[in-house]
XYZ file of N, CA and C in Angstrom:
687
model
N 120.669 119.460 136.903
C 119.555 120.256 137.425
C 119.907 121.741 137.350
N 119.033 122.523 136.751
C 119.300 123.944 136.574
C 119.128 124.710 137.879
N 120.099 125.549 138.182
C 120.049 126.369 139.395
C 119.270 127.650 139.135
N 118.658 128.228 140.155
C 117.872 129.454 139.978
C 118.745 130.661 139.656
N 118.173 131.607 138.932
C 118.810 132.904 138.758
C 118.594 133.733 140.022
N 119.456 134.731 140.225
C 119.313 135.633 141.369
C 118.797 136.985 140.897
N 117.733 137.449 141.538
C 117.122 138.735 141.210
C 117.367 139.690 142.363
N 118.065 140.803 142.099
C 118.332 141.791 143.139
C 117.137 142.738 143.251
N 116.630 142.877 144.472
C 115.406 143.648 144.686
C 115.654 144.773 145.681
N 115.521 146.003 145.215
C 115.657 147.169 146.101
C 114.421 147.303 146.979
N 114.623 147.691 148.229
C 113.512 147.827 149.172
C 113.558 149.193 149.851
N 112.433 149.570 150.440
C 112.351 150.789 151.231
C 111.725 150.431 152.579
N 112.276 150.917 153.678
C 111.678 150.634 154.980
C 110.267 151.227 155.049
N 109.399 150.611 155.828
C 108.024 151.113 155.930
C 107.497 150.931 157.343
N 106.460 151.695 157.625
C 105.724 151.528 158.872
C 104.568 150.567 158.628
N 104.223 149.793 159.635
C 103.121 148.848 159.493
C 101.787 149.568 159.702
N 100.706 148.845 159.406
C 99.372 149.426 159.576
C 98.637 149.549 158.255
N 97.304 149.431 158.316
C 96.477 149.444 157.117
C 96.548 150.775 156.373
N 96.568 151.877 157.102
C 96.597 153.198 156.465
C 97.878 153.382 155.668
N 99.004 153.039 156.276
C 100.285 153.177 155.587
C 100.362 152.237 154.385
N 99.782 151.033 154.525
C 99.793 150.066 153.427
C 99.024 150.602 152.225
N 97.867 151.196 152.465
C 97.062 151.747 151.378
C 97.777 152.914 150.701
N 98.459 153.720 151.486
C 99.201 154.839 150.912
C 100.296 154.327 149.976
N 100.989 153.272 150.396
C 102.036 152.685 149.560
C 101.454 152.156 148.248
N 100.308 151.494 148.326
C 99.684 150.952 147.113
C 99.283 152.063 146.150
N 98.835 153.201 146.694
C 98.504 154.341 145.848
C 99.737 154.860 145.109
N 100.911 154.618 145.692
C 102.167 155.047 145.083
C 102.811 153.938 144.262
N 102.003 152.905 143.936
C 102.461 151.766 143.122
C 103.575 150.987 143.801
N 103.502 150.921 145.142
C 104.411 150.086 145.907
C 103.618 148.981 146.605
N 104.320 147.917 146.965
C 103.681 146.762 147.598
C 104.275 146.555 148.991
N 103.455 146.561 150.032
C 103.961 146.242 151.371
C 104.484 144.801 151.385
N 105.588 144.589 152.108
C 106.183 143.251 152.138
C 106.836 142.997 153.493
N 107.149 141.716 153.723
C 107.810 141.313 154.962
C 108.737 140.149 154.655
N 109.828 140.055 155.410
C 110.721 138.914 155.306
C 110.900 138.310 156.685
N 110.891 136.977 156.740
C 111.069 136.265 158.011
C 111.869 134.990 157.745
N 112.400 134.410 158.788
C 113.196 133.197 158.630
C 113.836 132.781 159.936
N 114.431 131.581 159.968
C 114.955 131.016 161.212
C 116.111 131.787 161.830
N 116.864 132.527 161.022
C 118.024 133.245 161.559
C 117.773 134.740 161.731
N 116.548 135.169 161.497
C 116.206 136.582 161.726
C 115.601 136.738 163.121
N 116.091 137.689 163.878
C 115.589 137.888 165.230
C 114.146 138.354 165.227
N 113.782 139.111 164.205
C 112.410 139.589 164.079
C 112.085 139.822 162.606
N 110.796 139.877 162.329
C 110.373 140.147 160.953
C 110.816 141.541 160.524
N 111.174 141.668 159.256
C 111.575 142.966 158.712
C 110.506 143.412 157.722
N 109.939 144.588 157.955
C 108.877 145.113 157.106
C 109.451 146.152 156.149
N 109.057 146.080 154.906
C 109.576 146.992 153.892
C 108.566 147.066 152.746
N 108.857 147.878 151.757
C 108.016 147.951 150.561
C 108.895 147.799 149.328
N 108.270 147.359 148.249
C 108.963 147.192 146.972
C 108.081 147.791 145.877
N 108.688 148.148 144.775
C 107.900 148.689 143.677
C 107.096 147.569 143.007
N 105.858 147.881 142.704
C 104.977 146.885 142.091
C 105.566 146.345 140.792
N 106.198 147.207 140.010
C 106.781 146.781 138.735
C 107.875 145.738 138.940
N 108.668 145.894 140.020
C 109.720 144.911 140.309
C 109.116 143.569 140.700
N 108.067 143.600 141.510
C 107.413 142.351 141.902
C 106.813 141.659 140.684
N 106.244 142.435 139.770
C 105.662 141.853 138.567
C 106.726 141.136 137.735
N 107.946 141.674 137.716
C 109.035 141.017 136.989
C 109.334 139.643 137.599
N 109.320 139.580 138.921
C 109.569 138.305 139.598
C 108.444 137.318 139.293
N 107.214 137.795 139.377
C 106.058 136.926 139.166
C 105.943 136.456 137.720
N 106.530 137.188 136.790
C 106.423 136.828 135.376
C 107.244 135.589 135.022
N 108.183 135.226 135.880
C 109.020 134.054 135.635
C 108.384 132.817 136.245
N 108.257 131.768 135.457
C 107.683 130.515 135.946
C 108.668 129.765 136.838
N 109.957 129.998 136.621
C 110.985 129.269 137.353
C 111.196 129.857 138.750
N 111.737 129.029 139.643
C 112.099 129.487 140.977
C 113.285 130.444 140.866
N 113.256 131.529 141.631
C 114.351 132.488 141.644
C 114.805 132.756 143.078
N 116.085 133.047 143.228
C 116.595 133.536 144.504
C 116.474 135.054 144.485
N 115.785 135.600 145.475
C 115.583 137.049 145.539
C 116.535 137.635 146.576
N 117.475 138.447 146.113
C 118.421 139.103 147.033
C 117.833 140.451 147.441
N 117.320 140.510 148.665
C 116.746 141.752 149.164
C 117.854 142.711 149.580
N 117.806 143.926 149.076
C 118.769 144.967 149.445
C 118.065 145.902 150.417
N 118.362 145.718 151.710
C 117.655 146.415 152.782
C 118.384 147.675 153.223
N 117.727 148.401 154.113
C 118.286 149.638 154.650
C 119.616 149.360 155.346
N 120.571 150.270 155.174
C 121.867 150.126 155.827
C 122.823 149.213 155.089
N 122.490 148.849 153.853
C 123.381 148.009 153.059
C 123.268 146.525 153.336
N 122.324 146.108 154.179
C 122.154 144.696 154.477
C 121.510 143.975 153.297
N 121.996 142.776 152.997
C 121.446 141.964 151.911
C 121.066 140.588 152.444
N 119.924 140.067 152.006
C 119.436 138.767 152.456
C 118.961 137.972 151.238
N 119.442 136.748 151.101
C 118.952 135.855 150.048
C 117.639 135.236 150.507
N 116.625 135.335 149.657
C 115.298 134.864 150.030
C 114.637 134.149 148.860
N 113.482 133.568 149.133
C 112.575 133.117 148.084
C 111.233 133.796 148.325
N 110.509 134.036 147.267
C 109.165 134.608 147.392
C 108.238 133.505 147.881
N 107.709 133.685 149.072
C 106.906 132.645 149.703
C 105.432 132.757 149.358
N 104.922 133.984 149.316
C 103.492 134.171 149.117
C 103.206 135.573 148.605
N 102.222 135.683 147.720
C 101.768 136.987 147.246
C 100.248 137.031 147.319
N 99.714 138.064 147.937
C 98.261 138.260 147.996
C 97.847 139.240 146.904
N 96.726 138.937 146.240
C 96.254 139.767 145.137
C 94.855 140.317 145.421
N 94.581 141.468 144.838
C 93.247 142.059 144.948
C 92.259 141.191 144.164
N 91.104 140.847 144.738
C 90.168 139.935 144.073
C 89.556 140.485 142.794
N 89.565 141.810 142.619
C 88.955 142.413 141.429
C 90.015 142.883 140.433
N 90.956 143.683 140.902
C 91.960 144.255 139.993
C 93.131 143.314 139.741
N 93.304 142.330 140.610
C 94.408 141.364 140.518
C 95.773 142.009 140.753
N 95.800 143.238 141.292
C 97.070 143.855 141.643
C 97.619 143.203 142.916
N 98.944 143.083 143.041
C 99.522 142.513 144.263
C 99.295 143.440 145.455
N 98.832 142.867 146.568
C 98.540 143.636 147.772
C 99.624 143.511 148.832
N 100.262 142.350 148.882
C 101.268 142.101 149.911
C 102.140 140.929 149.474
N 103.404 140.945 149.878
C 104.332 139.868 149.518
C 105.100 139.404 150.751
N 105.232 138.075 150.874
C 106.012 137.461 151.949
C 107.273 136.845 151.365
N 108.405 137.132 151.993
C 109.672 136.536 151.579
C 110.222 135.700 152.731
N 110.884 134.589 152.379
C 111.474 133.702 153.383
C 112.984 133.767 153.263
N 113.659 134.089 154.361
C 115.113 134.222 154.358
C 115.785 132.842 154.398
N 116.628 132.578 153.420
C 117.360 131.311 153.367
C 118.507 131.361 154.380
N 118.731 130.219 155.020
C 119.741 130.201 156.076
C 120.492 128.883 156.093
N 121.783 128.922 155.754
C 122.663 127.773 155.876
C 122.095 126.481 155.332
N 122.051 125.452 156.194
C 121.549 124.135 155.797
C 120.108 123.909 156.248
N 119.424 124.960 156.661
C 118.021 124.824 157.046
C 117.173 124.517 155.811
N 116.550 123.335 155.809
C 115.758 122.931 154.652
C 114.522 123.810 154.481
N 114.137 124.003 153.241
C 112.946 124.785 152.924
C 112.018 123.929 152.070
N 110.741 124.247 152.115
C 109.753 123.598 151.253
C 109.280 124.638 150.253
N 109.465 124.346 148.976
C 109.106 125.297 147.922
C 108.321 124.583 146.823
N 107.589 125.372 146.059
C 106.870 124.844 144.902
C 107.720 125.051 143.663
N 107.961 123.968 142.930
C 108.857 124.001 141.774
C 108.097 123.574 140.519
N 108.223 124.323 139.425
C 107.537 123.936 138.182
C 108.196 122.724 137.538
N 107.433 121.999 136.744
C 107.931 120.835 136.008
C 108.043 121.200 134.534
N 109.204 120.964 133.959
C 109.449 121.256 132.548
C 109.746 119.948 131.813
N 108.969 119.662 130.780
C 109.150 118.447 129.990
C 109.946 118.761 128.733
N 110.872 117.892 128.382
C 111.689 118.091 127.188
C 111.436 116.975 126.178
N 111.684 117.289 124.921
C 111.529 116.297 123.869
C 110.110 116.237 123.327
N 109.964 115.570 122.202
C 108.656 115.305 121.599
C 108.366 113.822 121.723
N 107.281 113.484 122.387
C 106.960 112.083 122.640
C 106.711 111.329 121.332
N 107.257 110.114 121.264
C 107.026 109.256 120.102
C 105.539 109.047 119.878
N 104.787 108.899 120.980
C 103.357 108.667 120.861
C 102.611 109.840 120.253
N 103.127 111.050 120.440
C 102.487 112.226 119.838
C 102.687 112.221 118.333
N 103.880 111.866 117.869
C 104.125 111.790 116.427
C 103.303 110.686 115.794
N 102.858 109.709 116.605
C 102.017 108.624 116.100
C 100.533 108.984 116.127
N 100.221 110.188 116.595
C 98.832 110.612 116.610
C 98.222 110.711 117.988
N 98.991 110.366 119.016
C 98.473 110.424 120.376
C 98.394 111.851 120.897
N 97.835 111.989 122.104
C 97.644 113.304 122.716
C 98.369 113.369 124.053
N 99.101 114.468 124.268
C 99.870 114.653 125.492
C 99.006 115.327 126.558
N 98.898 114.674 127.728
C 98.199 115.253 128.870
C 99.205 115.458 129.996
N 99.085 116.612 130.696
C 100.004 116.918 131.792
C 99.200 117.211 133.062
N 98.885 116.175 133.841
C 98.096 116.369 135.068
C 98.800 117.205 136.123
N 100.142 117.196 136.137
C 100.909 117.957 137.122
C 101.869 118.900 136.420
N 101.824 120.167 136.800
C 102.730 121.151 136.224
C 103.715 121.707 137.252
N 103.497 121.443 138.537
C 104.411 121.882 139.587
C 104.165 121.037 140.825
N 105.194 120.883 141.663
C 105.070 120.122 142.899
C 105.866 120.809 144.000
N 105.556 120.451 145.237
C 106.299 120.949 146.389
C 107.430 119.980 146.710
N 108.612 120.525 146.977
C 109.765 119.705 147.330
C 110.453 120.296 148.558
N 111.202 119.450 149.251
C 112.015 119.889 150.383
C 113.486 119.764 149.994
N 114.269 120.795 150.313
C 115.693 120.747 149.996
C 116.431 121.818 150.788
N 117.752 121.747 150.773
C 118.577 122.767 151.394
C 118.705 123.950 150.434
N 118.941 125.150 150.948
C 119.018 126.333 150.082
C 119.978 126.190 148.909
N 121.115 125.551 149.131
C 122.105 125.414 148.059
C 121.645 124.467 146.962
N 120.645 123.637 147.255
C 120.165 122.653 146.280
C 118.824 123.044 145.648
N 118.376 124.266 145.878
C 117.095 124.691 145.302
C 117.185 124.654 143.773
N 116.272 123.952 143.100
C 116.291 123.926 141.633
C 115.414 125.023 141.040
N 115.756 125.472 139.843
C 114.912 126.443 139.151
C 113.645 125.769 138.655
N 113.766 124.487 138.305
C 112.644 123.691 137.829
C 113.057 122.221 137.878
N 112.080 121.332 137.782
C 112.344 119.909 137.682
C 112.091 119.479 136.247
N 112.984 118.671 135.696
C 112.877 118.316 134.287
C 112.649 116.822 134.096
N 112.004 116.504 132.983
C 111.768 115.114 132.609
C 111.704 114.987 131.104
N 112.260 113.905 130.563
C 112.308 113.688 129.114
C 111.163 112.757 128.700
N 110.330 113.217 127.768
C 109.184 112.404 127.335
C 109.399 111.797 125.950
N 110.600 111.921 125.403
C 110.865 111.484 124.035
C 110.461 110.035 123.789
N 110.738 109.147 124.740
C 110.522 107.709 124.526
C 109.088 107.264 124.820
N 108.229 108.172 125.256
C 106.863 107.764 125.600
C 106.057 107.461 124.345
N 105.442 106.284 124.313
C 104.552 105.914 123.225
C 103.111 105.980 123.723
N 102.147 105.730 122.853
C 100.749 105.797 123.243
C 100.486 104.811 124.381
N 99.922 105.319 125.465
C 99.650 104.493 126.642
C 100.709 104.611 127.718
N 101.862 105.199 127.405
C 102.940 105.351 128.386
C 102.727 106.605 129.233
N 103.378 106.611 130.419
C 103.291 107.761 131.321
C 104.655 108.066 131.930
N 104.832 109.322 132.314
C 106.010 109.763 133.055
C 105.548 110.086 134.462
N 106.302 109.621 135.475
C 105.905 109.796 136.860
C 106.911 110.682 137.611
N 106.541 111.081 138.814
C 107.435 111.904 139.633
C 108.800 111.251 139.768
N 108.830 109.949 139.992
C 110.113 109.257 140.175
C 110.998 109.304 138.936
N 110.433 109.637 137.759
C 111.210 109.694 136.525
C 111.862 111.060 136.294
N 111.541 112.042 137.134
C 112.126 113.371 136.988
C 113.544 113.402 137.563
N 114.283 114.454 137.231
C 115.605 114.654 137.831
C 115.396 115.208 139.240
N 115.658 114.389 140.243
C 115.349 114.747 141.630
C 116.590 114.820 142.510
N 117.710 115.129 141.920
C 118.963 115.195 142.671
C 118.873 116.220 143.800
N 119.128 115.744 145.032
C 119.201 116.596 146.228
C 117.873 117.203 146.662
N 116.758 116.765 146.088
C 115.455 117.275 146.534
C 114.549 116.098 146.899
N 113.635 116.343 147.847
C 112.682 115.323 148.264
C 111.273 115.790 147.927
N 110.607 115.127 146.984
C 109.241 115.524 146.635
C 108.291 115.313 147.807
N 107.397 116.258 148.027
C 106.388 116.150 149.068
C 105.097 115.594 148.464
N 105.243 114.533 147.676
C 104.137 113.946 146.939
C 104.526 112.512 146.583
N 103.550 111.669 146.355
C 103.786 110.271 145.992
C 104.614 110.198 144.707
N 105.701 109.427 144.742
C 106.574 109.305 143.573
C 105.880 108.642 142.397
N 104.767 107.980 142.645
C 104.039 107.313 141.578
C 103.048 108.202 140.853
N 102.894 109.452 141.307
C 101.941 110.362 140.648
C 102.371 110.632 139.202
N 101.396 110.708 138.325
C 101.660 110.902 136.901
C 101.922 112.372 136.583
N 103.004 112.608 135.855
C 103.357 113.953 135.402
C 102.845 114.186 133.981
N 102.972 113.169 133.141
C 102.522 113.277 131.751
C 102.125 111.894 131.258
N 101.164 111.854 130.368
C 100.738 110.583 129.785
C 100.340 110.815 128.335
N 100.531 109.796 127.501
C 100.174 109.878 126.090
C 98.916 109.043 125.869
N 97.827 109.723 125.561
C 96.553 109.041 125.348
C 96.317 108.815 123.863
N 95.500 107.813 123.524
C 95.185 107.569 122.116
C 94.468 108.765 121.514
N 94.480 108.886 120.188
C 93.744 109.986 119.550
C 92.252 109.805 119.776
N 91.493 110.863 119.604
C 90.052 110.761 119.748
C 89.533 109.738 118.744
N 88.698 108.817 119.228
C 88.221 107.744 118.360
C 89.069 106.501 118.493
N 90.093 106.535 119.363
C 90.906 105.340 119.584
C 91.978 105.164 118.533
N 92.449 103.945 118.379
C 93.560 103.641 117.476
C 93.109 103.386 116.055
N 91.804 103.431 115.798
C 91.299 103.158 114.460
C 91.885 104.151 113.469
N 92.394 103.663 112.378
C 92.949 104.531 111.356
C 94.437 104.736 111.492
N 95.042 104.201 112.580
C 96.487 104.380 112.772
C 97.274 103.120 112.417
N 96.620 102.153 111.738
C 97.311 100.888 111.432
C 98.572 101.120 110.611
N 98.569 102.197 109.792
C 99.739 102.467 108.958
C 100.873 103.080 109.749
N 100.540 103.634 110.943
C 101.552 104.266 111.790
C 102.042 103.307 112.860
N 101.103 102.570 113.495
C 101.444 101.630 114.552
C 101.260 100.219 114.027
N 102.316 99.471 113.754
C 102.194 98.121 113.216
C 101.400 97.227 114.156
N 100.472 96.429 113.593
C 99.673 95.482 114.363
C 100.127 94.060 114.050
N 100.208 93.208 115.081
C 100.526 91.806 114.828
C 99.493 91.206 113.889
N 99.910 90.234 113.081
C 99.022 89.595 112.116
C 97.803 89.010 112.810
N 96.637 89.300 112.249
C 95.407 88.713 112.774
C 94.774 89.497 113.889
N 95.373 90.643 114.312
C 94.830 91.386 115.447
C 94.264 92.739 115.055
N 94.237 93.038 113.705
C 93.762 94.345 113.282
C 92.334 94.599 113.742
N 91.464 93.621 113.571
C 90.066 93.796 113.940
C 89.886 93.995 115.420
N 90.672 93.262 116.243
C 90.566 93.405 117.693
C 90.965 94.811 118.112
N 92.032 95.348 117.495
C 92.505 96.693 117.860
C 91.460 97.738 117.530
N 90.774 97.546 116.384
C 89.740 98.512 116.019
C 88.615 98.503 117.025
N 88.204 97.303 117.429
C 87.077 97.195 118.347
C 87.388 97.843 119.682
N 88.632 97.643 120.165
C 89.007 98.212 121.458
C 89.054 99.728 121.404
N 89.327 100.305 120.230
C 89.462 101.751 120.119
C 88.151 102.467 119.878
N 87.080 101.716 119.594
C 85.813 102.360 119.297
C 85.164 102.902 120.564
N 84.508 104.046 120.439
C 83.822 104.673 121.560
C 82.381 104.929 121.161
N 81.446 104.484 121.996
C 80.037 104.667 121.684
C 79.686 106.146 121.681
N 78.735 106.517 120.815
C 78.337 107.924 120.712
C 77.843 108.432 122.058
N 78.368 109.612 122.469
C 77.966 110.198 123.743
C 78.713 109.661 124.927
N 79.692 108.773 124.685
C 80.431 108.173 125.788
C 81.875 108.625 125.729
N 82.455 109.051 126.839
C 83.842 109.531 126.863
C 84.800 108.370 126.934
N 85.975 108.446 126.253
C 87.000 107.418 126.390
C 87.448 107.320 127.835
N 87.963 106.182 128.221
C 88.400 105.962 129.602
C 89.410 107.001 130.019
N 89.208 107.587 131.218
C 90.151 108.580 131.741
C 89.828 109.999 131.342
N 88.777 110.203 130.504
C 88.454 111.549 130.089
C 87.093 111.987 130.621
N 86.602 111.286 131.630
C 85.296 111.608 132.172
C 85.362 112.693 133.209
N 84.334 112.791 134.000
C 84.221 113.837 134.996
C 85.317 113.696 136.042
N 85.884 114.831 136.445
C 86.883 114.833 137.504
C 88.303 114.879 136.997
N 88.512 114.723 135.691
C 89.869 114.758 135.184
C 90.412 116.179 135.216
N 91.649 116.323 135.633
C 92.252 117.648 135.746
C 93.302 117.873 134.678
N 93.413 116.944 133.729
C 94.467 117.048 132.727
C 94.161 118.161 131.745
N 95.210 118.588 131.042
C 95.092 119.619 130.017
C 95.658 119.096 128.725
N 94.883 119.175 127.666
C 95.344 118.687 126.379
C 96.211 119.710 125.700
N 97.258 119.250 125.059
C 98.097 120.174 124.323
C 98.215 119.683 122.887
């Protein structure tokens, strides 16, 4: 399991209040706060918008080392970022201070490796889940969760339980589908040369793969959240 990179983030102390927050934003800074179980009180500070954008540009989980006033340093994770509804500029950032063995709940991206056998056979890869929430101790925080789809053939799926979950507890049903290989559009018709059919079953396979005009194949109707790649 890949461990997160550490990003050192310089901070400036700030006064609270809407007026001061707007002034900071005009100066391309973002008001921020850090809190956690071992902090006596919340610490308010500001960071440069460009630095926050660097953190947000990474899909993987990162440990953010806040460099505070007086030389104090705190290892944190970025908990929440609020954005302007029109300009999409960051308005405020929340950081959570990591502490000893106190478990944290974080959202971790899912990274799939390999090329599925079913895709080389003409199938289509769908990924209903791209990230999940997990609980773990700070020392066990993963940068991402990985799963190998190489052996998946048409009709096969990869589930949460198939990912590398060492030292983390998913906050989701282990049976949830992460990736699935669906037949090509139009079903299996035309793939007889790629997928061997038992003798005498060619006609049955064609019939099962046919889709009536105007009708969606099973699993591709309304409500599906999958993304085709």
